[in-house]
């Protein structure tokens, strides 16, 4: 497909066209010209969108669908349409399927289903067989099949020796190990943050200590073994401090934070709405402030939607019995733009690619067109009728957002809302 993006403002600090409003000519998936005005040829489609801005394609490091095994929550095909319309050219797909994505064959199934789509899928292989935390999965074989990292989604590695062995073994092929930050014995049967709100609501709490003990343990192990460790979706002030200290020591540790931990607190749970039941749990405003500071000083490497579709049968139930998780792909940009501003929002949505072995693509002539398309202006309230995901379990219904995502152009395709 050949097209021209008309009057597009470029947001890419690495590009010579940063902050310029230009026409972008794309032919067979390649940017062939960028100029003040380009006259279209007969076979070129013009894309004219209000206050169009473009950036390098956004990357989400923690996305769950349902296929295989939980197709009623989200299929790969429909999930990738959601991702594209939400502005993401690349996503890392979690292994929490049925069966768990823990073999080279299961990685091949994911990449096969995602073939020839606008949004690129980068599978995360399970770190342990069936994500049971007992035996390491076939990490090298999965990497050869296309896995970009290894971790058991929302399941922490309770055996420290197992994580030690994983960090040592993965160094043989430059593998990235993910470790979910929760000490289960401390978390117990908690369902929300252990603080004043949990006492008022009479719900069992998960203390910040459960996360921080695990983070501290994992950093000690990393210091001993070397290797590369990624800690997904941290949620407490102390976790930020621990990771900042580890980075200052020169350890190869990275981390992410979810958009809901940056924008929501445990005060949301007063309605007992299970859409706010997430893991790690929503924390306090003090934690939110520390996470935002971690974004500002680059202690936190990336922001994720931590998109986790859950069908209504497992969400519209008693709070204690409801499954953890919220969808978030469709609201990431609007929520972040509201609190971080345009350039920082684009930065945190594009920065994490290198950590997962994905090469960034500068907006310049001769490069593939891997672009997110959006309008950063315009305030609105997110409503349920705007959800295009199959599952509707969004914690952001009724929340203020800023800007509008048009879609993406990538892999020679264009997907618009």
Short mmCIF file of N, CA and C in Angstrom, two decimals, residues 6-94:
data_model
loop_
_atom_site.label_atom_id
_atom_site.label_comp_id
_atom_site.label_asym_id
_atom_site.label_seq_id
_atom_site.Cartn_x
_atom_site.Cartn_y
_atom_site.Cartn_z
N UNK A 6 -0.60 13.38 5.41
CA UNK A 6 -0.58 14.81 5.13
C UNK A 6 -0.50 15.62 6.43
N UNK A 7 0.35 16.63 6.42
CA UNK A 7 0.48 17.58 7.53
C UNK A 7 0.63 16.87 8.87
N UNK A 8 1.62 16.00 8.93
CA UNK A 8 1.87 15.21 10.15
C UNK A 8 3.01 15.85 10.95
N UNK A 9 2.77 16.11 12.22
CA UNK A 9 3.82 16.64 13.10
C UNK A 9 4.61 15.48 13.68
N UNK A 10 5.91 15.48 13.43
CA UNK A 10 6.78 14.38 13.84
C UNK A 10 7.23 14.58 15.29
N UNK A 11 7.02 13.56 16.12
CA UNK A 11 7.54 13.54 17.49
C UNK A 11 8.53 12.39 17.59
N UNK A 12 9.79 12.70 17.34
CA UNK A 12 10.88 11.71 17.39
C UNK A 12 12.19 12.45 17.58
N UNK A 13 12.67 12.55 18.83
CA UNK A 13 13.90 13.31 19.11
C UNK A 13 15.12 12.81 18.34
N UNK A 14 15.10 11.57 17.85
CA UNK A 14 16.24 11.05 17.09
C UNK A 14 16.18 11.42 15.62
N UNK A 15 15.05 11.99 15.18
CA UNK A 15 14.84 12.27 13.76
C UNK A 15 15.19 13.72 13.43
N UNK A 16 15.76 13.96 12.24
CA UNK A 16 16.00 15.35 11.82
C UNK A 16 14.72 16.14 11.59
N UNK A 17 13.58 15.44 11.58
CA UNK A 17 12.29 16.11 11.35
C UNK A 17 11.49 16.31 12.63
N UNK A 18 12.14 16.12 13.79
CA UNK A 18 11.46 16.24 15.09
C UNK A 18 10.77 17.59 15.22
N UNK A 19 9.50 17.55 15.55
CA UNK A 19 8.63 18.71 15.79
C UNK A 19 8.31 19.49 14.52
N UNK A 20 8.66 18.95 13.36
CA UNK A 20 8.28 19.59 12.10
C UNK A 20 6.96 19.01 11.59
N UNK A 21 6.16 19.85 10.94
CA UNK A 21 4.92 19.40 10.33
C UNK A 21 5.18 19.19 8.84
N UNK A 22 5.08 17.94 8.42
CA UNK A 22 5.51 17.56 7.07
C UNK A 22 4.52 16.56 6.46
N UNK A 23 4.67 16.33 5.16
CA UNK A 23 4.02 15.20 4.50
C UNK A 23 5.00 14.03 4.51
N UNK A 24 4.46 12.84 4.72
CA UNK A 24 5.30 11.63 4.77
C UNK A 24 4.80 10.67 3.70
N UNK A 25 5.65 10.39 2.71
CA UNK A 25 5.29 9.47 1.64
C UNK A 25 5.80 8.07 1.99
N UNK A 26 4.89 7.12 1.95
CA UNK A 26 5.22 5.72 2.28
C UNK A 26 4.88 4.85 1.07
N UNK A 27 5.89 4.16 0.56
CA UNK A 27 5.69 3.29 -0.60
C UNK A 27 6.19 1.89 -0.27
N UNK A 28 5.29 0.92 -0.40
CA UNK A 28 5.62 -0.47 -0.10
C UNK A 28 6.21 -0.62 1.31
N UNK A 29 5.66 0.13 2.24
CA UNK A 29 6.07 0.03 3.63
C UNK A 29 7.31 0.80 4.01
N UNK A 30 7.92 1.53 3.05
CA UNK A 30 9.14 2.29 3.29
C UNK A 30 8.86 3.79 3.16
N UNK A 31 9.43 4.59 4.07
CA UNK A 31 9.33 6.05 3.95
C UNK A 31 10.27 6.49 2.83
N UNK A 32 9.69 6.96 1.74
CA UNK A 32 10.52 7.34 0.59
C UNK A 32 10.72 8.85 0.48
N UNK A 33 9.89 9.62 1.16
CA UNK A 33 10.07 11.07 1.11
C UNK A 33 9.41 11.70 2.33
N UNK A 34 10.05 12.73 2.85
CA UNK A 34 9.47 13.58 3.90
C UNK A 34 9.73 15.01 3.48
N UNK A 35 8.65 15.78 3.30
CA UNK A 35 8.83 17.13 2.80
C UNK A 35 7.68 18.01 3.26
N UNK A 36 7.87 19.31 3.08
CA UNK A 36 6.83 20.26 3.50
C UNK A 36 5.51 19.96 2.83
N UNK A 37 5.57 19.66 1.55
CA UNK A 37 4.36 19.28 0.81
C UNK A 37 4.75 18.32 -0.30
N UNK A 38 4.02 17.23 -0.38
CA UNK A 38 4.27 16.23 -1.42
C UNK A 38 3.01 16.07 -2.24
N UNK A 39 3.16 16.20 -3.55
CA UNK A 39 2.01 16.01 -4.44
C UNK A 39 1.81 14.53 -4.71
N UNK A 40 0.63 14.00 -4.40
CA UNK A 40 0.43 12.55 -4.54
C UNK A 40 0.36 12.10 -5.99
N UNK A 41 0.87 10.89 -6.24
CA UNK A 41 0.72 10.27 -7.55
C UNK A 41 -0.63 9.57 -7.61
N UNK A 42 -0.95 9.02 -8.77
CA UNK A 42 -2.27 8.41 -8.95
C UNK A 42 -2.54 7.24 -8.02
N UNK A 43 -1.51 6.45 -7.72
CA UNK A 43 -1.72 5.22 -6.95
C UNK A 43 -1.44 5.40 -5.45
N UNK A 44 -1.42 6.64 -4.99
CA UNK A 44 -1.10 6.94 -3.59
C UNK A 44 -2.33 7.46 -2.87
N UNK A 45 -2.62 6.87 -1.74
CA UNK A 45 -3.77 7.28 -0.94
C UNK A 45 -3.35 8.38 0.04
N UNK A 46 -4.14 9.43 0.10
CA UNK A 46 -3.88 10.51 1.05
C UNK A 46 -4.57 10.22 2.38
N UNK A 47 -3.83 10.36 3.47
CA UNK A 47 -4.39 10.22 4.81
C UNK A 47 -4.40 11.61 5.45
N UNK A 48 -5.60 12.16 5.62
CA UNK A 48 -5.75 13.50 6.20
C UNK A 48 -6.54 13.36 7.49
N UNK A 49 -5.86 13.66 8.61
CA UNK A 49 -6.47 13.52 9.94
C UNK A 49 -6.24 14.79 10.74
N UNK A 50 -7.19 15.15 11.56
CA UNK A 50 -7.14 16.38 12.32
C UNK A 50 -5.96 16.39 13.28
N UNK A 51 -5.11 17.43 13.19
CA UNK A 51 -3.97 17.62 14.08
C UNK A 51 -3.13 16.34 14.19
N UNK A 52 -2.84 15.74 13.06
CA UNK A 52 -2.13 14.47 13.03
C UNK A 52 -0.70 14.62 13.56
N UNK A 53 -0.34 13.75 14.48
CA UNK A 53 1.03 13.62 14.98
C UNK A 53 1.48 12.17 14.74
N UNK A 54 2.78 12.01 14.48
CA UNK A 54 3.31 10.66 14.31
C UNK A 54 4.57 10.51 15.16
N UNK A 55 4.78 9.31 15.66
CA UNK A 55 6.00 9.01 16.40
C UNK A 55 6.48 7.63 15.98
N UNK A 56 7.66 7.25 16.45
CA UNK A 56 8.07 5.86 16.29
C UNK A 56 6.98 4.98 16.90
N UNK A 57 6.82 3.78 16.34
CA UNK A 57 5.76 2.89 16.81
C UNK A 57 5.89 2.55 18.28
N UNK A 58 4.77 2.54 18.98
CA UNK A 58 4.77 2.27 20.42
C UNK A 58 4.92 0.78 20.70
N UNK A 59 5.50 0.49 21.86
CA UNK A 59 5.74 -0.89 22.28
C UNK A 59 5.13 -1.10 23.67
N UNK A 60 4.39 -2.19 23.83
CA UNK A 60 3.83 -2.56 25.12
C UNK A 60 4.48 -3.87 25.58
N UNK A 61 5.13 -3.84 26.73
CA UNK A 61 5.94 -4.97 27.19
C UNK A 61 5.16 -6.02 27.96
N UNK A 62 3.86 -5.82 28.19
CA UNK A 62 3.08 -6.81 28.94
C UNK A 62 1.63 -6.81 28.46
N UNK A 63 1.35 -7.69 27.51
CA UNK A 63 -0.01 -7.84 26.96
C UNK A 63 -0.43 -9.29 27.06
N UNK A 64 -1.64 -9.51 27.50
CA UNK A 64 -2.23 -10.86 27.50
C UNK A 64 -3.44 -10.86 26.58
N UNK A 65 -3.60 -11.95 25.84
CA UNK A 65 -4.85 -12.17 25.10
C UNK A 65 -5.52 -13.39 25.74
N UNK A 66 -5.89 -14.38 24.97
CA UNK A 66 -6.48 -15.57 25.58
C UNK A 66 -6.15 -16.83 24.81
N UNK A 67 -5.86 -16.63 23.54
CA UNK A 67 -5.61 -17.76 22.65
C UNK A 67 -4.18 -18.27 22.77
N UNK A 68 -3.97 -19.57 22.92
CA UNK A 68 -4.98 -20.64 22.97
C UNK A 68 -5.53 -20.86 24.39
N UNK A 69 -6.76 -21.37 24.43
CA UNK A 69 -7.33 -21.82 25.68
C UNK A 69 -8.38 -20.93 26.28
N UNK A 70 -8.23 -19.61 26.08
CA UNK A 70 -9.21 -18.67 26.65
C UNK A 70 -9.70 -17.70 25.58
N UNK A 71 -10.08 -18.27 24.45
CA UNK A 71 -10.48 -17.43 23.32
C UNK A 71 -11.68 -16.54 23.62
N UNK A 72 -12.49 -16.95 24.63
CA UNK A 72 -13.65 -16.11 24.97
C UNK A 72 -13.21 -14.77 25.56
N UNK A 73 -11.97 -14.70 26.04
CA UNK A 73 -11.46 -13.44 26.58
C UNK A 73 -10.92 -12.55 25.46
N UNK A 74 -10.14 -13.14 24.55
CA UNK A 74 -9.57 -12.41 23.42
C UNK A 74 -8.80 -13.36 22.53
N UNK A 75 -9.04 -13.29 21.24
CA UNK A 75 -8.23 -14.05 20.29
C UNK A 75 -7.01 -13.23 19.89
N UNK A 76 -6.03 -13.89 19.32
CA UNK A 76 -4.85 -13.17 18.85
C UNK A 76 -5.22 -12.21 17.74
N UNK A 77 -6.04 -12.66 16.80
CA UNK A 77 -6.42 -11.83 15.66
C UNK A 77 -7.12 -10.55 16.12
N UNK A 78 -8.15 -10.69 16.95
CA UNK A 78 -8.88 -9.50 17.40
C UNK A 78 -8.03 -8.66 18.34
N UNK A 79 -7.24 -9.32 19.18
CA UNK A 79 -6.38 -8.58 20.09
C UNK A 79 -5.38 -7.70 19.36
N UNK A 80 -4.86 -8.17 18.25
CA UNK A 80 -3.91 -7.37 17.47
C UNK A 80 -4.60 -6.20 16.79
N UNK A 81 -5.86 -6.35 16.44
CA UNK A 81 -6.63 -5.22 15.92
C UNK A 81 -6.79 -4.16 17.00
N UNK A 82 -7.09 -4.60 18.22
CA UNK A 82 -7.20 -3.68 19.36
C UNK A 82 -5.87 -2.95 19.57
N UNK A 83 -4.78 -3.70 19.55
CA UNK A 83 -3.45 -3.10 19.76
C UNK A 83 -3.14 -2.06 18.68
N UNK A 84 -3.43 -2.40 17.43
CA UNK A 84 -3.16 -1.47 16.33
C UNK A 84 -3.99 -0.20 16.45
N UNK A 85 -5.27 -0.35 16.75
CA UNK A 85 -6.14 0.82 16.89
C UNK A 85 -5.82 1.63 18.14
N UNK A 86 -5.06 1.02 19.05
CA UNK A 86 -4.62 1.73 20.25
C UNK A 86 -3.25 2.37 20.08
N UNK A 87 -2.65 2.21 18.88
CA UNK A 87 -1.40 2.89 18.57
C UNK A 87 -0.14 2.06 18.72
N UNK A 88 -0.27 0.75 18.93
CA UNK A 88 0.90 -0.09 19.20
C UNK A 88 1.32 -0.87 17.97
N UNK A 89 2.57 -0.65 17.55
CA UNK A 89 3.13 -1.41 16.43
C UNK A 89 3.79 -2.69 16.90
N UNK A 90 4.10 -2.76 18.22
CA UNK A 90 4.79 -3.92 18.77
C UNK A 90 4.25 -4.22 20.16
N UNK A 91 4.03 -5.51 20.44
CA UNK A 91 3.63 -5.92 21.79
C UNK A 91 4.40 -7.17 22.18
N UNK A 92 4.71 -7.29 23.46
CA UNK A 92 5.25 -8.53 24.02
C UNK A 92 4.08 -9.29 24.62
N UNK A 93 3.88 -10.52 24.18
CA UNK A 93 2.69 -11.29 24.55
C UNK A 93 3.04 -12.28 25.67
N UNK A 94 2.29 -12.18 26.76
CA UNK A 94 2.54 -13.03 27.93
C UNK A 94 2.17 -14.49 27.67
#
